[in-house]
Short mmCIF file of C-alpha atoms in Angstrom, two decimals:
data_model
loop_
_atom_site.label_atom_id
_atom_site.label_comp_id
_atom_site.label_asym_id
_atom_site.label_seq_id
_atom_site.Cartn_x
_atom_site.Cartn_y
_atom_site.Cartn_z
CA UNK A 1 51.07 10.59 -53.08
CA UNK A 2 49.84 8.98 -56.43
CA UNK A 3 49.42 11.23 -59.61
CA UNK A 4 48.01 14.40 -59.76
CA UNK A 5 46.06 15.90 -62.80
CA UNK A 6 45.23 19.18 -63.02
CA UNK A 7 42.86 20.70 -65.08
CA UNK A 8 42.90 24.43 -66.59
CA UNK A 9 39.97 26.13 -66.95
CA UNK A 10 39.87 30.06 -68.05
CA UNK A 11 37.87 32.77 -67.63
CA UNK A 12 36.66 32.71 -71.45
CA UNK A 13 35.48 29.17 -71.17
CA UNK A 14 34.20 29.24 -68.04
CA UNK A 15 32.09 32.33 -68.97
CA UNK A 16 30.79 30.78 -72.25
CA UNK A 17 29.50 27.70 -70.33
CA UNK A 18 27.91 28.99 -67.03
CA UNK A 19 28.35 33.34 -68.01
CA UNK A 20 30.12 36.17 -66.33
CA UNK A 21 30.42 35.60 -62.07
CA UNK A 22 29.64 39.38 -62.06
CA UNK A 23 25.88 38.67 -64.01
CA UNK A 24 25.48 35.41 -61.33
CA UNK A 25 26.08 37.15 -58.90
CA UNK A 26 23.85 40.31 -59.70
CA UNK A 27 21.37 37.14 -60.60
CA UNK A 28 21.72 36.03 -56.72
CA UNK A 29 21.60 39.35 -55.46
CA UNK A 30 18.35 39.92 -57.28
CA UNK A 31 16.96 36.90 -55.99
CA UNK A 32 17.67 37.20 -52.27
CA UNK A 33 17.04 40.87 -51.99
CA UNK A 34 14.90 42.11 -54.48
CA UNK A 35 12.38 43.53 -51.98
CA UNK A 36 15.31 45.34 -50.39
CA UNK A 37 13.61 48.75 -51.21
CA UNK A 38 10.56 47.85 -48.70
CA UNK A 39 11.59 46.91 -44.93
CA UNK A 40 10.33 43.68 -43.59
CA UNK A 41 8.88 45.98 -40.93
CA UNK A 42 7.77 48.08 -43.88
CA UNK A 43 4.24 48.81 -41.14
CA UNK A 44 5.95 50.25 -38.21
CA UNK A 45 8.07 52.58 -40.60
CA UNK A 46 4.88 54.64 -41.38
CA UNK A 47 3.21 57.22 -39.32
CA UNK A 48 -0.71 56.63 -39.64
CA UNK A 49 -1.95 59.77 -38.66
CA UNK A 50 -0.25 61.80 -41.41
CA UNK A 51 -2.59 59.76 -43.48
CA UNK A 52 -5.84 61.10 -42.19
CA UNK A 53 -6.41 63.69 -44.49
CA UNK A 54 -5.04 61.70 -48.00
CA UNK A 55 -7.42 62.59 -50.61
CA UNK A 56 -7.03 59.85 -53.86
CA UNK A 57 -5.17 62.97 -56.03
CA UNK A 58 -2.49 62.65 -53.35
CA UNK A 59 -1.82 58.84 -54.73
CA UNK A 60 -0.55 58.14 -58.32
CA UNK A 61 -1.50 55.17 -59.52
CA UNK A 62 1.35 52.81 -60.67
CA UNK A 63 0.28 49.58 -61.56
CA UNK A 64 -2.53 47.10 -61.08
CA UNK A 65 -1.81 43.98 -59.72
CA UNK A 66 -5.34 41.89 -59.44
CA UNK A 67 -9.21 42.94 -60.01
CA UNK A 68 -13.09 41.89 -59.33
CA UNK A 69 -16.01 42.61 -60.94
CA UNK A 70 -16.33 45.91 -59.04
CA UNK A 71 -12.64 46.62 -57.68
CA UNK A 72 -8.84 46.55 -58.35
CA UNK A 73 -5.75 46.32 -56.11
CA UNK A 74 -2.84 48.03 -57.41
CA UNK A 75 0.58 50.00 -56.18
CA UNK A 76 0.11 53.91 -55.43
CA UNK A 77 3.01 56.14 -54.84
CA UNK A 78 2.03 58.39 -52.32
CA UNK A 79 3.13 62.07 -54.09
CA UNK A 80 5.94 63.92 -53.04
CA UNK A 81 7.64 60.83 -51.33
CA UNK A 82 8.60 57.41 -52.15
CA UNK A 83 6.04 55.57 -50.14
CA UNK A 84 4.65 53.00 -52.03
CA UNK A 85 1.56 51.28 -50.62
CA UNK A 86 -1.06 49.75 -52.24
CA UNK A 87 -4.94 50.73 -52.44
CA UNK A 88 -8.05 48.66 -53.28
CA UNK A 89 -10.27 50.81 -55.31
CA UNK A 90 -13.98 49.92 -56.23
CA UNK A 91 -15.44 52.06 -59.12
CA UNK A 92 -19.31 53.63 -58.24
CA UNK A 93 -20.84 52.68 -61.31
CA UNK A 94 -19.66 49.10 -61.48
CA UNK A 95 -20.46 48.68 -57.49
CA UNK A 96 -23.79 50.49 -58.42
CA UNK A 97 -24.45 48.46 -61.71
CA UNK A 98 -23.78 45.60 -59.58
CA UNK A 99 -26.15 46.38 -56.93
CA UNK A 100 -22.68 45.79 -54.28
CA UNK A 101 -23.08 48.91 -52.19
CA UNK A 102 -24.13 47.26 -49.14
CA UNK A 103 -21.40 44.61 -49.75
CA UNK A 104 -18.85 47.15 -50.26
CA UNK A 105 -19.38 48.80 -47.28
CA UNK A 106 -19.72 45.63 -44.85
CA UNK A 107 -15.98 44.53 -46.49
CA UNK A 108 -14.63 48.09 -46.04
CA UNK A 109 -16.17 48.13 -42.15
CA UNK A 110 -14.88 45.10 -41.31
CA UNK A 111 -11.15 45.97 -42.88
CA UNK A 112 -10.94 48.72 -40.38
CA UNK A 113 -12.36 47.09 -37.91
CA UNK A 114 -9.31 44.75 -37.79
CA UNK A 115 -5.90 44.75 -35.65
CA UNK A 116 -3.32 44.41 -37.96
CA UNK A 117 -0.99 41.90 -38.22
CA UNK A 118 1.78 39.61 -40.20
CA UNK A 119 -0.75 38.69 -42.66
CA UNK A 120 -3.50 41.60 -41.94
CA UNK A 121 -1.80 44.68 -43.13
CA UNK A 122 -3.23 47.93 -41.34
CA UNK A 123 -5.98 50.46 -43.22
CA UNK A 124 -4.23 53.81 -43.02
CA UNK A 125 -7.40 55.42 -44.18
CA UNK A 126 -10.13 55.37 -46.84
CA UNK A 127 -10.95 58.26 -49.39
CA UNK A 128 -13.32 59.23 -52.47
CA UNK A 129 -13.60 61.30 -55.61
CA UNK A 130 -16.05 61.12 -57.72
CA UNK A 131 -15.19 58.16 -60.03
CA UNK A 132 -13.42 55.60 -57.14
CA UNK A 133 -13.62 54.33 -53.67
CA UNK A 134 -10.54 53.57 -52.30
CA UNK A 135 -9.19 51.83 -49.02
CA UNK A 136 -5.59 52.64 -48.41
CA UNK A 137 -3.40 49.82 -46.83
CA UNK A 138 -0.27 49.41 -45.04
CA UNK A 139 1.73 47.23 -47.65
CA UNK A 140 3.80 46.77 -50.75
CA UNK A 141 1.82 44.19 -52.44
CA UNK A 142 3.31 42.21 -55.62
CA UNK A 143 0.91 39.61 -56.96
CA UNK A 144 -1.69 37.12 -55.87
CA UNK A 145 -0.48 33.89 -54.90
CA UNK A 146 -2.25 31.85 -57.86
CA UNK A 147 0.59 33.85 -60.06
CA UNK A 148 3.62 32.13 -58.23
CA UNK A 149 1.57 28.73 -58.50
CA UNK A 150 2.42 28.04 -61.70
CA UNK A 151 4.10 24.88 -60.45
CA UNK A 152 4.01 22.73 -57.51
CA UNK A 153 5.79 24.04 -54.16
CA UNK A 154 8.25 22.71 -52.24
CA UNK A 155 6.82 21.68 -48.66
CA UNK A 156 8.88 23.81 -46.72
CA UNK A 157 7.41 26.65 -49.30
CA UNK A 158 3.76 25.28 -48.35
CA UNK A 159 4.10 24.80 -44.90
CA UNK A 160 5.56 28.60 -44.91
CA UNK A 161 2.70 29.88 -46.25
CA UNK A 162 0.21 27.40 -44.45
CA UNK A 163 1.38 28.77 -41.21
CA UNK A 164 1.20 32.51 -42.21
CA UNK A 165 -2.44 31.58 -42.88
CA UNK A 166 -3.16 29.34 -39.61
CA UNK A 167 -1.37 32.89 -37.97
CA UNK A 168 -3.90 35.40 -39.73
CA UNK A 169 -7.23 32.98 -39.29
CA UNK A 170 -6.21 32.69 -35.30
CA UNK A 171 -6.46 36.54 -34.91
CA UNK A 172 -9.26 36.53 -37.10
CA UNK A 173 -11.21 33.87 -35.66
CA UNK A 174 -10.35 34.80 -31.89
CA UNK A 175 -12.49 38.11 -32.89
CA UNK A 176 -15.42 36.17 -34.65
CA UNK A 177 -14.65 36.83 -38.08
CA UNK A 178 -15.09 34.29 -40.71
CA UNK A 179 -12.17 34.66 -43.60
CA UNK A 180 -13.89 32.54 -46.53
CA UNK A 181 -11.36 33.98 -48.73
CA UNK A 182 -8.66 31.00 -48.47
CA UNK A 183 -7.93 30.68 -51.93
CA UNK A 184 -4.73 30.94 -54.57
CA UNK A 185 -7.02 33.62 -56.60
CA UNK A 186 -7.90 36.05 -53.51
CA UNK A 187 -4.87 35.72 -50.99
CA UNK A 188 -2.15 38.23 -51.92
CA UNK A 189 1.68 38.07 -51.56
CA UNK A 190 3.34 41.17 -50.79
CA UNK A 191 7.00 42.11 -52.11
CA UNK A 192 8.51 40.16 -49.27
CA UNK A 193 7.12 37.11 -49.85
CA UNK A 194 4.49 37.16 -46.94
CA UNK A 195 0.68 36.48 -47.28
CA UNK A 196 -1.89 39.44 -47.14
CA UNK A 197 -5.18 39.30 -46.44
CA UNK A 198 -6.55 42.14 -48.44
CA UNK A 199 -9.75 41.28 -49.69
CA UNK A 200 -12.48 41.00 -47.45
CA UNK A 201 -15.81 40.41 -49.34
CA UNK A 202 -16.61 36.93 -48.25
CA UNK A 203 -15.90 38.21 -44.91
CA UNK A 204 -18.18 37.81 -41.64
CA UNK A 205 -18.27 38.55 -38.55
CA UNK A 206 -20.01 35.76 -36.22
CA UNK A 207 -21.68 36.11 -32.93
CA UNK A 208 -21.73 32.06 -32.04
CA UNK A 209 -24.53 31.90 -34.59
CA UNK A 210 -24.31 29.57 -37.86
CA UNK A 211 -24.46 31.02 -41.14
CA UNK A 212 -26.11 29.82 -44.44
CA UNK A 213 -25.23 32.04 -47.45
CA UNK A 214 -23.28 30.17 -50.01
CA UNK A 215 -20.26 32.18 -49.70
CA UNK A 216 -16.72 32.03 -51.05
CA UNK A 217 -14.33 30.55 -54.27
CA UNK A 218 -16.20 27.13 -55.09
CA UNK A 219 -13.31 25.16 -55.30
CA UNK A 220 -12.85 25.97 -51.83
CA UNK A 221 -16.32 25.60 -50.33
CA UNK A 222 -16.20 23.08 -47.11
CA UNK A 223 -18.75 20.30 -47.19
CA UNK A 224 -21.31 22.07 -44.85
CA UNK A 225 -21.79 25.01 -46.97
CA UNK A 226 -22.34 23.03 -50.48
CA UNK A 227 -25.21 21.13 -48.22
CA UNK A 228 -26.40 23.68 -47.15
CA UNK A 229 -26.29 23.02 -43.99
CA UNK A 230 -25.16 26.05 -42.23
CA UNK A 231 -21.36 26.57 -41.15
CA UNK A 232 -19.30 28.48 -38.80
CA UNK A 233 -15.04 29.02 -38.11
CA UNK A 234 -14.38 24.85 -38.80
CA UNK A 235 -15.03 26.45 -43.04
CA UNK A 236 -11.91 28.04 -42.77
CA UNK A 237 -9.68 24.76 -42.00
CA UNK A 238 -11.06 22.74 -44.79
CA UNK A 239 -10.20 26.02 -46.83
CA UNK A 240 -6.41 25.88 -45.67
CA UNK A 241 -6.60 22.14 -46.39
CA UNK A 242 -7.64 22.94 -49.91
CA UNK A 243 -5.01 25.26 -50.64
CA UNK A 244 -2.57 23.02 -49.10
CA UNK A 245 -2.94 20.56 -51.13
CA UNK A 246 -3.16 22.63 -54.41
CA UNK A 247 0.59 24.04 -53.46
CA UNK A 248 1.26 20.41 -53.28
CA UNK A 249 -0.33 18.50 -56.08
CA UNK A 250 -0.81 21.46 -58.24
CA UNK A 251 -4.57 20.78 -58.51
CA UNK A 252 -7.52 21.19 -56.62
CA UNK A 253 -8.86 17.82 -54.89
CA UNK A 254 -11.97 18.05 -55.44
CA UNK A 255 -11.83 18.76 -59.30
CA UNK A 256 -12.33 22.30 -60.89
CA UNK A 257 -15.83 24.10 -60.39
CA UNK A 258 -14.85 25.20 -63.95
CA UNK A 259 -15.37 22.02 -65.55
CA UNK A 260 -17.88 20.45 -63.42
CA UNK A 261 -19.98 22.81 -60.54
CA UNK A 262 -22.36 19.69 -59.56
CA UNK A 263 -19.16 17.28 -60.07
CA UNK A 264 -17.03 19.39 -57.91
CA UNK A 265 -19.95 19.87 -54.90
CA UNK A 266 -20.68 15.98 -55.31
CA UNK A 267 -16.98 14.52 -54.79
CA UNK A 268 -16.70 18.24 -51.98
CA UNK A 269 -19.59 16.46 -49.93
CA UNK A 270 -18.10 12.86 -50.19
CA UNK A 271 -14.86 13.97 -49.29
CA UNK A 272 -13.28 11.62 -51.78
CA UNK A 273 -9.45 12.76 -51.89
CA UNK A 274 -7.08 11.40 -53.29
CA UNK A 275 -3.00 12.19 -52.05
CA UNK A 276 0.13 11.58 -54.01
CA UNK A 277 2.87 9.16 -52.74
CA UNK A 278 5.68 11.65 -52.88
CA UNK A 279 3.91 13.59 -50.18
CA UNK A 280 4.93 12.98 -46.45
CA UNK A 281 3.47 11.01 -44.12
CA UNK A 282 3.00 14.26 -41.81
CA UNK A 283 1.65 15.99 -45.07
CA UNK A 284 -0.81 12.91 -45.02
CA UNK A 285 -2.01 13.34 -42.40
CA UNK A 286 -2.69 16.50 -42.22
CA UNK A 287 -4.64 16.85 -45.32
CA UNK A 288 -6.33 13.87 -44.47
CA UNK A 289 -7.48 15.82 -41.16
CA UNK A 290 -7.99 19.34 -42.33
CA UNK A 291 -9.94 18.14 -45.37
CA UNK A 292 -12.36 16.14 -42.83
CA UNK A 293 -16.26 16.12 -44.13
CA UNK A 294 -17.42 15.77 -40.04
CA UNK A 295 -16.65 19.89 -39.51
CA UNK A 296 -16.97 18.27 -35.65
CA UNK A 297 -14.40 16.46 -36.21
CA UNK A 298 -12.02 18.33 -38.32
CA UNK A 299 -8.84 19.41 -37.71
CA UNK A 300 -8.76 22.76 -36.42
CA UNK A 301 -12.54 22.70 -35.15
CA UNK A 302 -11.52 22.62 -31.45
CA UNK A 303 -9.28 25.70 -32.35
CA UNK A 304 -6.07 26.86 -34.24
CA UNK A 305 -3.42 25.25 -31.47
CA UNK A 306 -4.46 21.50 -32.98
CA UNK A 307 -3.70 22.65 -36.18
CA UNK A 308 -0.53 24.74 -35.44
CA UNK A 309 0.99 21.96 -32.89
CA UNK A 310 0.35 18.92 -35.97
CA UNK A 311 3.73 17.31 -36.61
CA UNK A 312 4.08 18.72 -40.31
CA UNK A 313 4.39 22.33 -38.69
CA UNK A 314 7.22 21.12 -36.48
CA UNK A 315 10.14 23.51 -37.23
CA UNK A 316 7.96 26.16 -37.34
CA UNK A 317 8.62 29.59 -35.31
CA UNK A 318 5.17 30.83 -34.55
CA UNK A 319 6.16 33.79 -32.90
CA UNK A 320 9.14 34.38 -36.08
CA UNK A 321 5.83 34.20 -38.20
CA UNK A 322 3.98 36.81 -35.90
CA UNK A 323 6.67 39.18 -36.01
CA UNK A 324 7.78 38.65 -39.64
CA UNK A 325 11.39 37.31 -38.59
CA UNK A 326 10.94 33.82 -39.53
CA UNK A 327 12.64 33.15 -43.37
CA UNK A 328 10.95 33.33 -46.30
CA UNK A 329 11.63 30.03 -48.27
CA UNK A 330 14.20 31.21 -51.38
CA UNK A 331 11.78 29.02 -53.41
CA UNK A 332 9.11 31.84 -52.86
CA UNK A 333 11.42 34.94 -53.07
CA UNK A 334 12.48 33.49 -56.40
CA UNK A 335 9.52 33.14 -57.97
CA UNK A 336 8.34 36.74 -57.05
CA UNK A 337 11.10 38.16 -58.06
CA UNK A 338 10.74 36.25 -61.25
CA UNK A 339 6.75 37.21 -61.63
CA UNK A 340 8.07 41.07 -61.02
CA UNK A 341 10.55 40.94 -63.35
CA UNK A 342 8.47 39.97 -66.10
CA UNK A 343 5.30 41.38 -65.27
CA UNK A 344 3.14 42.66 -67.74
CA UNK A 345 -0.03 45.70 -67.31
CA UNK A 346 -2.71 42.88 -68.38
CA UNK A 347 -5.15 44.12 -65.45
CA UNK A 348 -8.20 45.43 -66.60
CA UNK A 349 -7.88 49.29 -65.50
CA UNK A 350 -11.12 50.94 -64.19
CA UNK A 351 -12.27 53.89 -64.99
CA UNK A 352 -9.53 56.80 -64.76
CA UNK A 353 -9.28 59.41 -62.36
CA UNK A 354 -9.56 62.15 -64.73
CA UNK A 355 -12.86 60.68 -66.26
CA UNK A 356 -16.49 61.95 -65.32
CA UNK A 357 -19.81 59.58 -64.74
CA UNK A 358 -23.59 59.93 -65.10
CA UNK A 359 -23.92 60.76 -61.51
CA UNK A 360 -21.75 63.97 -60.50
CA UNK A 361 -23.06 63.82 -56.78
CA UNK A 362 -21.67 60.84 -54.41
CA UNK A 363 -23.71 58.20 -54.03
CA UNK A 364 -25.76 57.16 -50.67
CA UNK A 365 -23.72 54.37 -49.63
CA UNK A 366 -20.23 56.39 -49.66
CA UNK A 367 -21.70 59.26 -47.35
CA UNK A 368 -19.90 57.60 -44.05
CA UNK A 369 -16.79 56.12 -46.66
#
């Protein structure tokens, strides 16, 4: 049989070297089912109706997670249980300041007007007082996705999260509604690892018509609207084709609006892209077709099926996705579990609820809120 060596190894050293089994496997534990806490089915586990009369003193206010110039989304325990959901909250003076009421309103119409989904969570119900605004939702958010970004993703990560987007702009989309919002800095992620689309303000809804407001995160703006040209549904592809390629190369294509607003447009209407060799060839390709200048032409244009049956989605359970069944990569779940565990309350904070404003009487605009 030859010789045999064998080697001793004990606990001590082994636990100097790699630590204790009991802390790796607490670490793995962690890791795979942090979010245990909050069901993957987390929406049909709540009865909407008993929300219909939730005032904003029935929610305490844990902890911000992302804010605009005029709003915040945060996690709210609902009192007396151990619901947590989270609530977007716009405060009247800065929406007022701003001049945002009528903006505010079409985003908080439009929420509610929406059939929830995967990647849409459901508006349990909308309520005042005299400092907020607030628009209750269906969901345990845990950070926007720019804060797991901090490095490149894995394609299996991106394509996970490129199909929970090509799943939420199909619904979307098959009811008229332009997202505009398909961007690192506005999608959300909630404590599961799935998108959410929670914020609405470059929302609109299309009758077959064209649009022409300059609308959206600049880095993201398709070729049409930087013309000027007008631009319909096909502004949402070049959008996911953006994003894709930022979880891929870790930078936007076209250059940062930051550094260079003309720049950015300029090489935006060219369509000059460069792709890095380590990418696929399905990758490639699709980039190369969702990030098309011709919006005729693009990828996507004739609907979401030519985007959802290219070959770099192959592998993909569309239905899994639908219903939330389909895995989240353990790339993902990692990194939110490492963003929760050392996150820090750096969000600006609005006004708080015990404060008073100027105006004591609600405003015009939130008479129908």
């Amino acid at each position: 049989m030859g010789n045999v060596v064998c080697a001793l190894l004990t606990k001590e050293n082994f636990d100097s070297v790699v630590g204790p089994l009991t802390k790796l496997s607490e670490d793995e534990h962690k890791s795979r089912n942090y979010s245990s806490d909050f069901p993957k089915d987390f929406a049909k586990s709540i009865d909407v109706s008993a929300f219909a009369k939730i005032q904003l003193s029935d929610l305490e206010w844990r902890k911000c997670l992302c804010s605009t110039d005029c709003s915040e989304i945060g996690l709210v325990l609902l009192r007396d249980s151990e619901n947590l959901l989270s609530l977007k909250r716009f405060s009247k003076q800065k929406v007022k300041g701003l001049g945002n009421e009528a903006q505010v309103l079409k985003e908080k119409n439009l929420m509610k007007s929406l059939s929830p989904s995967a990647c849409v969570p459901q508006v349990l119900c909308t309520c005042a007082n005299q400092v907020h605004a607030g628009i209750l939702l269906n969901t345990c958010l845990a950070c926007p996705l720019a804060s797991i970004l901090h490095t490149t993703l894995k394609e299996p990560s991106a394509r996970f999260f490129a199909a929970s987007l090509i799943s939420a702009l199909e619904n979307l989309h098959k009811n008229g509604v332009l997202y505009r919002g398909v961007s690192p800095d506005v999608l959300m992620l909630d404590q599961t690892g799935y998108i959410q689309l929670v914020d609405f303000r470059f929302g609109k809804k299309l009758h077959g018509e064209r649009t022409f407001t300059i609308c959206g995160m600049a880095d993201s703006l398709a070729p049409e609207i930087v013309q000027g040209k007008g631009h319909g549904l096909p502004a949402d592809w070049w959008a996911l084709g953006v994003l894709v390629y930022f979880m891929l190369h870790g930078e936007m294509p076209f250059g940062s609006w930051r550094e260079s607003e003309l720049d950015t447009f300029a090489k935006i209407a060219k369509g000059q892209l460069n792709l890095s060799e380590s990418l696929s060839p399905e990758a490639v390709d699709l980039l190369t077709k969702l990030l098309e200048v011709d919006e005729n032409t693009r990828l996507g244009s004739q609907g979401p099926n030519s985007v959802k049956c290219h070959p770099w989605f192959d592998g993909i359970d569309w239905e899994g996705i639908m219903n939330r069944s389909f895995p989240v990569p353990q790339e993902i779940t990692s990194r939110i579990a490492q963003h929760l565990e050392g996150y820090s309350e750096e969000c600006s904070t609005l006004v708080s609820f015990s404060q008073t404003i100027d105006e004591p009487n609600d405003p015009e605009w939130l008479d129908d809120w």
